[in-house]
Amino acid sequence: MLRFEPTRTAALERLNDFLPKAGRDYAAKRNYDLPGHPHVSALSPYIRHRAMTEAEVLEATLARFAPSTAEKFIQEVYWRTYWKGWLELRPEVWDRYQHELDETVAILDNDRSLRRAWKDACDGETGIDCFDYWANQLTDTGYMHNHARMWFASIWIFTLRLPWVLGADFFLRHLLDGDPASNTLGWRWVGGIQTRGRVYAAKADNITRYTEGRFKPQGLERDPQPLNDAPFDPPQAVPTTDPAATGKRTAVLLHWEDLSPTTLMRREHEHVVVLKPFGQGTPFDVSERVLSFRTQLTEDAAKRYGAANAPLLLSSDLAPWAERHRIEQFVTAYAPVGPIATELAQAERELSKRDVTLKRQVRAFDSGAWPFATKGFFKFKEKIPTLLKAHQSQSAA
Ligand SMILES: Cc1cc2nc3c(=O)[nH]c(=O)nc-3n(C[C@H](O)[C@H](O)[C@H](O)COP(=O)(O)OP(=O)(O)OC[C@H]3O[C@@H](n4cnc5c(N)ncnc54)[C@H](O)[C@@H]3O)c2cc1C
């Protein structure tokens, strides 16, 4: 069974083991969902929390392969960047998802048949063998192969006719890589509201082929129709770094959206605090597995930053803590759209009442790429060679 040790060391080992396969093997076989997941990296739980950054993964890949040989793998890593940028430009899509989820969860209280169908799907008791297998795999391991996520979401929406927001929430509670951008937009994409009018249809023969005959599902919806979604506002500007002021009493704030502090904020300040892995973007509890993985990965990052004993605070504790320690500014990694960004925005209001500022640092990797996430991935993809070059020259500088 796939296991994810909650340390950066484990991430580096996994990257090292996978690298020989990041070239032609990945290009040819990445779509096969096989036991043990031999043809994909399974790095997402680490990349998602930035215990290992996308930049590091790309650098290691390019140290081994020509960009053309590893093109597919590089593109997949940039899918994540693209989704993050896309949501960053349109935060209302996350707010809308949260709102629709709350409304749907409220309906569950009164609609017993929906509640039962939802529970059966989450418990892997629908009678569709591949679907039930993936549901159990997810709750048992915290991981699901990309192709299986696509099939699963498609069956959830079009065959089981369950609300997509409940499916996205099920993923977010159990995936170790659960991410507001990749998850919400992945589900929207399957449902035909991300690339408007184009759904992803799970087909039985495709499932049989890419699971090497392990599953032969029957009765899947053959003519899925796209879901509806209201138009949204034009894209907003991408965030930029808010430089820390010099000469102020400063504390570094670590949080689980970016657990590579050593490559973002020099360890020059005496005070470091760690945000408790609390806000999760779901009205339910995230799984124990996710909570414990996230908590331990955060502790691991604090240790690497030389701050193993840093106080663990809720966002609501930040302002009183700052007052007690006469802190004038916090420096922190920019938290992209999602629960931590929401929490920090709330904390900032309390901090500002005490004249304490929150200085968010955006990685050059993100600020360079996000502005291109205005249209579809295929437009974004054209920019990848330029983005890679820009990144390489920044790292060399
Ligand atoms: C409905 C749905 C929900 C998803 N939810 C999430 C999520 O919550 N978190 C998440 O990280 N990914 C999500 N994905 C994207 C993708 O399935 C996972 O990133 C991938 O399966 C992770 O496995 P891996 O590390 O073995 O990937 P690999 O194939 O080895 O790819 C390497 C890295 O590239 C990135 N990546 C690969 N494919 C994608 C993709 N399609 N979109 C975005 N990034 C990608 C990941 O960071 C991944 O670790 C979702 C996809 C779908 C269809």
Short mmCIF file of C-alpha atoms and ligand atoms in Angstrom, two decimals:
data_model
loop_
_atom_site.label_atom_id
_atom_site.label_comp_id
_atom_site.label_asym_id
_atom_site.label_seq_id
_atom_site.Cartn_x
_atom_site.Cartn_y
_atom_site.Cartn_z
CA MET A 1 0.00 0.00 0.00
CA LEU A 2 1.21 3.50 -0.89
CA ARG A 3 2.41 5.26 2.26
CA PHE A 4 3.34 8.89 2.67
CA GLU A 5 5.83 9.69 5.41
CA PRO A 6 5.20 13.28 6.52
CA THR A 7 8.75 14.55 5.99
CA ARG A 8 10.67 16.40 3.34
CA THR A 9 13.28 13.63 3.46
CA ALA A 10 10.60 11.17 2.32
CA ALA A 11 9.61 13.58 -0.47
CA LEU A 12 13.21 13.79 -1.69
CA GLU A 13 13.56 10.02 -1.62
CA ARG A 14 10.37 9.61 -3.60
CA LEU A 15 11.51 12.16 -6.16
CA ASN A 16 14.83 10.40 -6.46
CA ASP A 17 13.18 7.01 -6.97
CA PHE A 18 10.76 8.39 -9.53
CA LEU A 19 13.14 10.54 -11.60
CA PRO A 20 14.40 7.78 -13.93
CA LYS A 21 10.75 7.37 -15.01
CA ALA A 22 9.98 11.07 -15.55
CA GLY A 23 10.88 10.88 -19.25
CA ARG A 24 9.53 8.39 -21.79
CA ASP A 25 8.05 5.99 -19.24
CA TYR A 26 5.82 8.73 -17.85
CA ALA A 27 4.84 9.93 -21.32
CA ALA A 28 3.80 6.43 -22.38
CA LYS A 29 2.27 4.98 -19.21
CA ARG A 30 1.09 7.76 -16.89
CA ASN A 31 -2.57 7.10 -17.69
CA TYR A 32 -2.49 3.52 -16.36
CA ASP A 33 -4.08 3.19 -12.95
CA LEU A 34 -2.28 0.11 -11.61
CA PRO A 35 -1.70 -1.22 -8.09
CA GLY A 36 1.23 0.59 -6.47
CA HIS A 37 1.01 3.39 -9.09
CA PRO A 38 4.32 2.50 -10.76
CA HIS A 39 4.14 5.06 -13.59
CA VAL A 40 3.37 8.30 -11.73
CA SER A 41 5.36 10.14 -9.10
CA ALA A 42 2.88 10.18 -6.16
CA LEU A 43 4.60 13.41 -5.13
CA SER A 44 1.42 15.46 -4.93
CA PRO A 45 0.96 15.39 -1.12
CA TYR A 46 4.43 16.98 -0.78
CA ILE A 47 4.12 19.41 -3.67
CA ARG A 48 0.68 20.51 -2.53
CA HIS A 49 2.07 21.65 0.84
CA ARG A 50 5.27 22.82 -0.78
CA ALA A 51 7.35 20.55 1.42
CA MET A 52 9.00 20.27 -1.97
CA THR A 53 8.41 23.06 -4.48
CA GLU A 54 7.39 22.70 -8.10
CA ALA A 55 10.61 24.54 -8.97
CA GLU A 56 12.71 21.87 -7.24
CA VAL A 57 10.87 19.07 -9.01
CA LEU A 58 11.37 20.75 -12.37
CA GLU A 59 15.04 21.48 -11.70
CA ALA A 60 15.71 17.85 -10.76
CA THR A 61 13.84 16.66 -13.86
CA LEU A 62 15.76 18.96 -16.18
CA ALA A 63 19.06 17.94 -14.63
CA ARG A 64 18.31 14.45 -15.89
CA PHE A 65 16.34 14.86 -19.10
CA ALA A 66 16.12 17.21 -22.05
CA PRO A 67 12.92 19.30 -21.83
CA SER A 68 11.53 17.45 -24.85
CA THR A 69 12.01 14.01 -23.24
CA ALA A 70 10.32 15.05 -20.00
CA GLU A 71 7.78 17.30 -21.71
CA LYS A 72 4.71 15.42 -20.43
CA PHE A 73 5.86 15.34 -16.84
CA ILE A 74 6.86 19.02 -16.92
CA GLN A 75 3.44 19.91 -18.34
CA GLU A 76 1.65 18.00 -15.58
CA VAL A 77 3.62 19.85 -12.90
CA TYR A 78 2.60 23.09 -14.62
CA TRP A 79 -1.06 22.00 -14.62
CA ARG A 80 -0.93 22.63 -10.91
CA THR A 81 0.60 26.09 -11.44
CA TYR A 82 -2.05 26.82 -14.03
CA TRP A 83 -4.96 25.83 -11.75
CA LYS A 84 -3.47 27.82 -8.86
CA GLY A 85 -3.11 30.88 -11.08
CA TRP A 86 -6.56 30.45 -12.62
CA LEU A 87 -8.22 30.48 -9.18
CA GLU A 88 -6.00 33.28 -7.94
CA LEU A 89 -7.35 35.42 -10.78
CA ARG A 90 -10.93 34.42 -9.95
CA PRO A 91 -11.26 33.93 -6.17
CA GLU A 92 -15.05 34.17 -6.40
CA VAL A 93 -15.08 30.67 -7.91
CA TRP A 94 -13.81 29.27 -4.58
CA ASP A 95 -16.30 31.41 -2.62
CA ARG A 96 -19.09 30.23 -4.87
CA TYR A 97 -18.07 26.59 -4.38
CA GLN A 98 -18.02 27.05 -0.58
CA HIS A 99 -21.43 28.68 -0.68
CA GLU A 100 -22.96 25.99 -2.90
CA LEU A 101 -21.44 23.32 -0.68
CA ASP A 102 -23.01 24.83 2.45
CA GLU A 103 -26.38 24.99 0.71
CA THR A 104 -26.12 21.38 -0.46
CA VAL A 105 -25.05 20.13 2.97
CA ALA A 106 -28.13 21.87 4.42
CA ILE A 107 -30.32 19.96 1.94
CA LEU A 108 -28.77 16.67 3.10
CA ASP A 109 -30.44 17.14 6.46
CA ASN A 110 -33.91 16.87 4.94
CA ASP A 111 -33.38 14.75 1.84
CA ARG A 112 -32.94 11.20 3.10
CA SER A 113 -32.51 9.58 -0.29
CA LEU A 114 -29.79 12.05 -1.30
CA ARG A 115 -28.15 11.55 2.07
CA ARG A 116 -28.14 7.76 1.61
CA ALA A 117 -26.81 7.92 -1.95
CA TRP A 118 -24.07 10.34 -0.86
CA LYS A 119 -23.13 8.10 2.06
CA ASP A 120 -23.05 4.98 -0.14
CA ALA A 121 -20.75 6.78 -2.60
CA CYS A 122 -18.38 7.92 0.15
CA ASP A 123 -18.41 4.47 1.78
CA GLY A 124 -17.75 2.68 -1.51
CA GLU A 125 -21.08 0.88 -1.49
CA THR A 126 -22.65 1.82 -4.81
CA GLY A 127 -22.27 -1.58 -6.49
CA ILE A 128 -20.09 -0.07 -9.26
CA ASP A 129 -16.96 -2.07 -8.52
CA CYS A 130 -14.31 0.34 -9.84
CA PHE A 131 -15.96 3.32 -8.15
CA ASP A 132 -16.24 1.48 -4.82
CA TYR A 133 -12.62 0.38 -5.12
CA TRP A 134 -11.43 3.99 -5.67
CA ALA A 135 -13.58 5.35 -2.83
CA ASN A 136 -12.02 2.81 -0.46
CA GLN A 137 -8.55 3.39 -1.84
CA LEU A 138 -8.94 7.10 -1.18
CA THR A 139 -10.12 6.70 2.39
CA ASP A 140 -7.49 4.01 3.09
CA THR A 141 -4.46 5.77 1.58
CA GLY A 142 -5.26 9.44 0.98
CA TYR A 143 -4.26 9.09 -2.68
CA MET A 144 -5.95 8.45 -6.01
CA HIS A 145 -4.43 8.26 -9.49
CA ASN A 146 -5.28 11.16 -11.84
CA HIS A 147 -7.17 9.01 -14.34
CA ALA A 148 -9.16 7.41 -11.51
CA ARG A 149 -10.04 10.89 -10.18
CA MET A 150 -11.43 11.76 -13.61
CA TRP A 151 -13.45 8.54 -13.90
CA PHE A 152 -14.61 8.77 -10.29
CA ALA A 153 -15.78 12.39 -10.59
CA SER A 154 -17.54 11.61 -13.86
CA ILE A 155 -19.40 8.62 -12.41
CA TRP A 156 -20.27 10.63 -9.29
CA ILE A 157 -21.79 13.44 -11.30
CA PHE A 158 -23.33 11.74 -14.34
CA THR A 159 -24.08 8.13 -13.36
CA LEU A 160 -24.87 8.52 -9.66
CA ARG A 161 -26.25 12.02 -10.27
CA LEU A 162 -24.84 13.39 -7.05
CA PRO A 163 -24.03 17.10 -6.58
CA TRP A 164 -20.46 17.76 -7.73
CA VAL A 165 -19.74 19.95 -4.71
CA LEU A 166 -20.26 16.96 -2.39
CA GLY A 167 -17.80 14.94 -4.48
CA ALA A 168 -15.23 17.73 -4.39
CA ASP A 169 -15.73 17.93 -0.63
CA PHE A 170 -15.26 14.15 -0.24
CA PHE A 171 -11.93 14.49 -2.07
CA LEU A 172 -10.85 17.51 -0.04
CA ARG A 173 -11.49 15.67 3.23
CA HIS A 174 -9.51 12.59 2.25
CA LEU A 175 -6.84 13.49 -0.29
CA LEU A 176 -3.43 14.14 1.25
CA ASP A 177 -2.93 16.54 -1.66
CA GLY A 178 -6.44 18.09 -1.29
CA ASP A 179 -6.11 21.52 -2.84
CA PRO A 180 -8.70 24.31 -3.34
CA ALA A 181 -7.53 25.01 -6.90
CA SER A 182 -6.66 21.59 -8.40
CA ASN A 183 -9.61 19.90 -6.72
CA THR A 184 -12.38 22.45 -7.27
CA LEU A 185 -11.32 23.17 -10.83
CA GLY A 186 -10.71 19.47 -11.57
CA TRP A 187 -14.32 18.71 -10.57
CA ARG A 188 -15.62 21.70 -12.51
CA TRP A 189 -13.66 20.51 -15.54
CA VAL A 190 -15.18 17.02 -15.37
CA GLY A 191 -18.67 18.51 -14.94
CA GLY A 192 -18.37 20.72 -18.03
CA ILE A 193 -18.40 24.10 -16.25
CA GLN A 194 -14.66 24.79 -16.37
CA THR A 195 -14.25 24.26 -20.11
CA ARG A 196 -17.83 25.30 -20.69
CA GLY A 197 -20.02 22.74 -22.36
CA ARG A 198 -17.33 20.03 -22.51
CA VAL A 199 -17.73 17.25 -19.98
CA TYR A 200 -15.37 14.40 -19.19
CA ALA A 201 -17.26 11.16 -19.82
CA ALA A 202 -16.02 8.01 -18.04
CA LYS A 203 -16.21 5.19 -20.58
CA ALA A 204 -16.22 1.53 -19.65
CA ASP A 205 -13.71 0.44 -22.34
CA ASN A 206 -11.30 3.21 -21.35
CA ILE A 207 -11.48 2.10 -17.70
CA THR A 208 -10.92 -1.52 -18.67
CA ARG A 209 -7.94 -0.63 -20.86
CA TYR A 210 -6.18 1.65 -18.39
CA THR A 211 -6.75 -0.65 -15.41
CA GLU A 212 -5.42 -3.58 -17.47
CA GLY A 213 -8.71 -5.42 -17.28
CA ARG A 214 -9.24 -5.16 -13.53
CA PHE A 215 -12.60 -3.42 -14.03
CA LYS A 216 -15.38 -3.74 -16.59
CA PRO A 217 -18.05 -1.38 -15.31
CA GLN A 218 -21.56 -1.50 -16.69
CA GLY A 219 -24.37 1.01 -16.77
CA LEU A 220 -22.28 4.19 -16.92
CA GLU A 221 -24.10 7.22 -18.26
CA ARG A 222 -23.45 7.32 -22.02
CA ASP A 223 -24.64 10.82 -22.80
CA PRO A 224 -23.54 13.10 -19.97
CA GLN A 225 -24.77 16.66 -20.25
CA PRO A 226 -22.74 19.60 -18.93
CA LEU A 227 -23.74 21.18 -15.63
CA ASN A 228 -24.75 24.84 -15.42
CA ASP A 229 -22.82 27.67 -13.89
CA ALA A 230 -23.36 31.42 -13.80
CA PRO A 231 -20.76 33.65 -15.49
CA PHE A 232 -18.15 35.20 -13.24
CA ASP A 233 -16.32 38.52 -13.01
CA PRO A 234 -13.31 39.28 -15.24
CA PRO A 235 -9.94 38.06 -13.91
CA GLN A 236 -8.39 40.21 -11.21
CA ALA A 237 -4.72 41.16 -10.83
CA VAL A 238 -2.19 38.60 -9.59
CA PRO A 239 -0.80 39.17 -6.10
CA THR A 240 2.67 40.60 -5.61
CA THR A 241 5.10 40.46 -2.71
CA ASP A 242 4.58 43.01 0.03
CA PRO A 243 8.19 43.60 1.16
CA ALA A 244 8.86 43.54 4.87
CA ALA A 245 9.84 46.88 6.37
CA THR A 246 13.32 47.03 7.85
CA GLY A 247 13.94 47.96 11.47
CA LYS A 248 10.60 46.62 12.75
CA ARG A 249 10.12 43.91 15.33
CA THR A 250 9.26 41.03 13.05
CA ALA A 251 7.96 37.49 13.42
CA VAL A 252 7.91 34.85 10.70
CA LEU A 253 4.59 33.04 10.35
CA LEU A 254 4.73 29.50 8.97
CA HIS A 255 1.63 27.79 7.57
CA TRP A 256 0.86 24.62 5.67
CA GLU A 257 0.29 26.29 2.31
CA ASP A 258 4.06 26.66 1.93
CA LEU A 259 6.32 24.41 3.96
CA SER A 260 9.64 25.35 2.35
CA PRO A 261 10.38 28.47 4.41
CA THR A 262 14.15 28.16 4.00
CA THR A 263 13.91 29.04 0.31
CA LEU A 264 11.53 31.95 0.87
CA MET A 265 12.33 33.79 4.10
CA ARG A 266 15.83 33.99 5.54
CA ARG A 267 16.04 32.84 9.15
CA GLU A 268 17.05 36.27 10.43
CA HIS A 269 14.26 36.99 12.90
CA GLU A 270 14.20 35.78 16.46
CA HIS A 271 10.47 35.12 16.52
CA VAL A 272 8.76 32.37 14.55
CA VAL A 273 5.18 31.20 15.00
CA VAL A 274 3.40 28.30 13.34
CA LEU A 275 -0.25 28.38 12.31
CA LYS A 276 -2.18 25.40 13.64
CA PRO A 277 -3.34 23.17 10.77
CA PHE A 278 -6.96 24.03 11.43
CA GLY A 279 -8.96 25.70 8.64
CA GLN A 280 -9.66 23.14 5.93
CA GLY A 281 -12.39 24.45 3.61
CA THR A 282 -15.02 21.83 4.44
CA PRO A 283 -18.10 21.94 6.69
CA PHE A 284 -17.14 18.44 7.92
CA ASP A 285 -13.92 17.22 9.54
CA VAL A 286 -11.00 16.35 7.31
CA SER A 287 -9.84 12.77 7.79
CA GLU A 288 -7.49 11.96 10.65
CA ARG A 289 -4.96 10.87 8.03
CA VAL A 290 -4.97 14.29 6.34
CA LEU A 291 -4.85 16.16 9.65
CA SER A 292 -1.98 14.11 10.99
CA PHE A 293 -0.03 14.27 7.70
CA ARG A 294 -0.45 18.04 7.53
CA THR A 295 0.42 18.53 11.21
CA GLN A 296 3.59 16.43 11.02
CA LEU A 297 4.69 17.95 7.72
CA THR A 298 4.28 21.40 9.32
CA GLU A 299 6.35 20.32 12.35
CA ASP A 300 8.99 18.97 10.00
CA ALA A 301 9.17 22.33 8.21
CA ALA A 302 9.45 24.24 11.50
CA LYS A 303 12.31 21.97 12.52
CA ARG A 304 14.14 22.56 9.24
CA TYR A 305 13.70 26.27 9.80
CA GLY A 306 15.36 25.96 13.20
CA ALA A 307 12.06 26.69 14.94
CA ALA A 308 11.05 23.33 16.39
CA ASN A 309 9.77 25.00 19.56
CA ALA A 310 7.89 27.82 17.87
CA PRO A 311 4.45 28.44 19.38
CA LEU A 312 1.57 26.82 17.56
CA LEU A 313 -1.21 29.41 17.17
CA LEU A 314 -4.69 29.69 15.77
CA SER A 315 -5.10 32.64 13.42
CA SER A 316 -7.29 34.29 16.08
CA ASP A 317 -4.33 34.08 18.53
CA LEU A 318 -2.01 36.07 16.27
CA ALA A 319 -3.07 39.56 17.31
CA PRO A 320 -2.92 38.97 21.10
CA TRP A 321 0.38 37.11 20.69
CA ALA A 322 1.83 39.99 18.65
CA GLU A 323 0.78 42.44 21.35
CA ARG A 324 2.40 40.38 24.09
CA HIS A 325 5.68 40.17 22.17
CA ARG A 326 5.54 43.75 20.84
CA ILE A 327 5.67 42.45 17.26
CA GLU A 328 5.11 45.08 14.58
CA GLN A 329 4.95 42.92 11.49
CA PHE A 330 4.55 39.29 10.45
CA VAL A 331 6.29 37.98 7.36
CA THR A 332 4.66 34.98 5.76
CA ALA A 333 4.47 32.97 2.55
CA TYR A 334 1.59 34.10 0.37
CA ALA A 335 -1.35 31.74 0.91
CA PRO A 336 -3.21 31.19 -2.37
CA VAL A 337 -7.01 31.23 -2.49
CA GLY A 338 -8.33 28.78 0.10
CA PRO A 339 -9.00 28.38 3.81
CA ILE A 340 -5.64 29.70 5.04
CA ALA A 341 -5.92 32.81 2.87
CA THR A 342 -9.39 33.39 4.35
CA GLU A 343 -8.11 32.92 7.91
CA LEU A 344 -5.17 35.24 7.35
CA ALA A 345 -7.42 37.93 5.89
CA GLN A 346 -9.56 37.72 9.05
CA ALA A 347 -6.49 37.80 11.30
CA GLU A 348 -5.16 40.78 9.38
CA ARG A 349 -8.20 42.84 10.35
CA GLU A 350 -7.46 42.22 14.03
CA LEU A 351 -3.76 42.85 13.54
CA SER A 352 -4.33 46.15 11.82
CA LYS A 353 -6.32 47.40 14.84
CA ARG A 354 -3.02 47.03 16.74
CA ASP A 355 -0.93 48.52 13.91
CA VAL A 356 0.63 45.16 13.13
CA THR A 357 1.10 44.37 9.44
CA LEU A 358 1.13 41.07 7.57
CA LYS A 359 3.69 40.98 4.76
CA ARG A 360 2.97 38.24 2.23
CA GLN A 361 5.84 36.92 0.14
CA VAL A 362 4.92 35.58 -3.30
CA ARG A 363 7.36 33.16 -4.94
CA ALA A 364 8.79 34.40 -8.24
CA PHE A 365 7.80 31.02 -9.71
CA ASP A 366 4.13 31.84 -9.07
CA SER A 367 4.12 35.54 -9.88
CA GLY A 368 5.87 34.75 -13.17
CA ALA A 369 3.35 32.10 -14.24
CA TRP A 370 -0.03 33.07 -12.78
CA PRO A 371 -0.66 36.04 -15.07
CA PHE A 372 -0.82 33.58 -18.00
CA ALA A 373 -3.66 31.54 -16.46
CA THR A 374 -6.29 33.72 -18.08
CA LYS A 375 -7.64 31.23 -20.63
CA GLY A 376 -7.43 27.45 -21.09
CA PHE A 377 -4.43 25.24 -20.29
CA PHE A 378 -3.50 24.88 -23.95
CA LYS A 379 -2.77 28.62 -24.19
CA PHE A 380 -0.89 28.49 -20.90
CA LYS A 381 1.15 25.49 -22.06
CA GLU A 382 2.68 27.56 -24.88
CA LYS A 383 4.34 29.73 -22.23
CA ILE A 384 6.03 26.83 -20.43
CA PRO A 385 9.39 27.02 -22.30
CA THR A 386 9.61 30.76 -21.55
CA LEU A 387 8.63 30.23 -17.92
CA LEU A 388 11.25 27.51 -17.53
CA LYS A 389 13.97 29.73 -19.01
CA ALA A 390 12.99 32.66 -16.79
CA HIS A 391 13.04 30.39 -13.77
CA GLN A 392 16.43 28.91 -14.67
CA SER A 393 18.03 32.34 -15.07
CA GLN A 394 16.50 33.50 -11.74
CA SER A 395 17.93 30.43 -9.95
CA ALA A 396 21.34 31.00 -11.55
CA ALA A 397 21.36 34.67 -10.47
C1 LIG B 1 -11.48 15.62 -10.04
C2 LIG B 1 -10.01 15.89 -9.79
C3 LIG B 1 -9.59 16.34 -8.55
C4 LIG B 1 -8.24 16.60 -8.31
N1 LIG B 1 -7.87 17.06 -7.07
C5 LIG B 1 -6.57 17.37 -6.85
C6 LIG B 1 -6.15 17.90 -5.60
O1 LIG B 1 -6.96 18.13 -4.70
N2 LIG B 1 -4.82 18.14 -5.42
C7 LIG B 1 -3.89 17.92 -6.38
O2 LIG B 1 -2.69 18.15 -6.14
N3 LIG B 1 -4.28 17.45 -7.59
C8 LIG B 1 -5.56 17.17 -7.86
N4 LIG B 1 -5.93 16.67 -9.07
C9 LIG B 1 -4.91 16.59 -10.13
C10 LIG B 1 -4.18 15.24 -10.24
O3 LIG B 1 -5.10 14.21 -10.25
C11 LIG B 1 -3.15 15.02 -9.11
O4 LIG B 1 -2.32 16.14 -8.97
C12 LIG B 1 -2.28 13.81 -9.41
O5 LIG B 1 -3.08 12.67 -9.59
C13 LIG B 1 -1.31 13.60 -8.30
O6 LIG B 1 -0.64 12.38 -8.44
P1 LIG B 1 0.90 12.30 -8.76
O7 LIG B 1 1.68 13.13 -7.81
O8 LIG B 1 1.25 10.85 -8.84
O9 LIG B 1 0.95 12.97 -10.20
P2 LIG B 1 2.01 12.93 -11.37
O10 LIG B 1 1.34 12.42 -12.57
O11 LIG B 1 3.26 12.23 -10.97
O12 LIG B 1 2.32 14.48 -11.63
C14 LIG B 1 3.34 15.21 -10.96
C15 LIG B 1 2.74 16.42 -10.27
O13 LIG B 1 2.12 17.29 -11.20
C16 LIG B 1 0.93 17.86 -10.64
N5 LIG B 1 -0.21 17.39 -11.43
C17 LIG B 1 -0.30 16.28 -12.20
N6 LIG B 1 -1.48 16.22 -12.84
C18 LIG B 1 -2.16 17.32 -12.48
C19 LIG B 1 -3.46 17.83 -12.80
N7 LIG B 1 -4.27 17.23 -13.67
N8 LIG B 1 -3.85 18.99 -12.20
C20 LIG B 1 -3.05 19.64 -11.34
N9 LIG B 1 -1.80 19.21 -11.01
C21 LIG B 1 -1.38 18.06 -11.56
C22 LIG B 1 0.85 17.36 -9.20
O14 LIG B 1 1.45 18.31 -8.33
C23 LIG B 1 1.66 16.07 -9.26
O15 LIG B 1 2.20 15.71 -8.02
C24 LIG B 1 -7.28 16.39 -9.34
C25 LIG B 1 -7.72 15.92 -10.58
C26 LIG B 1 -9.06 15.67 -10.80
C27 LIG B 1 -9.49 15.16 -12.15
#
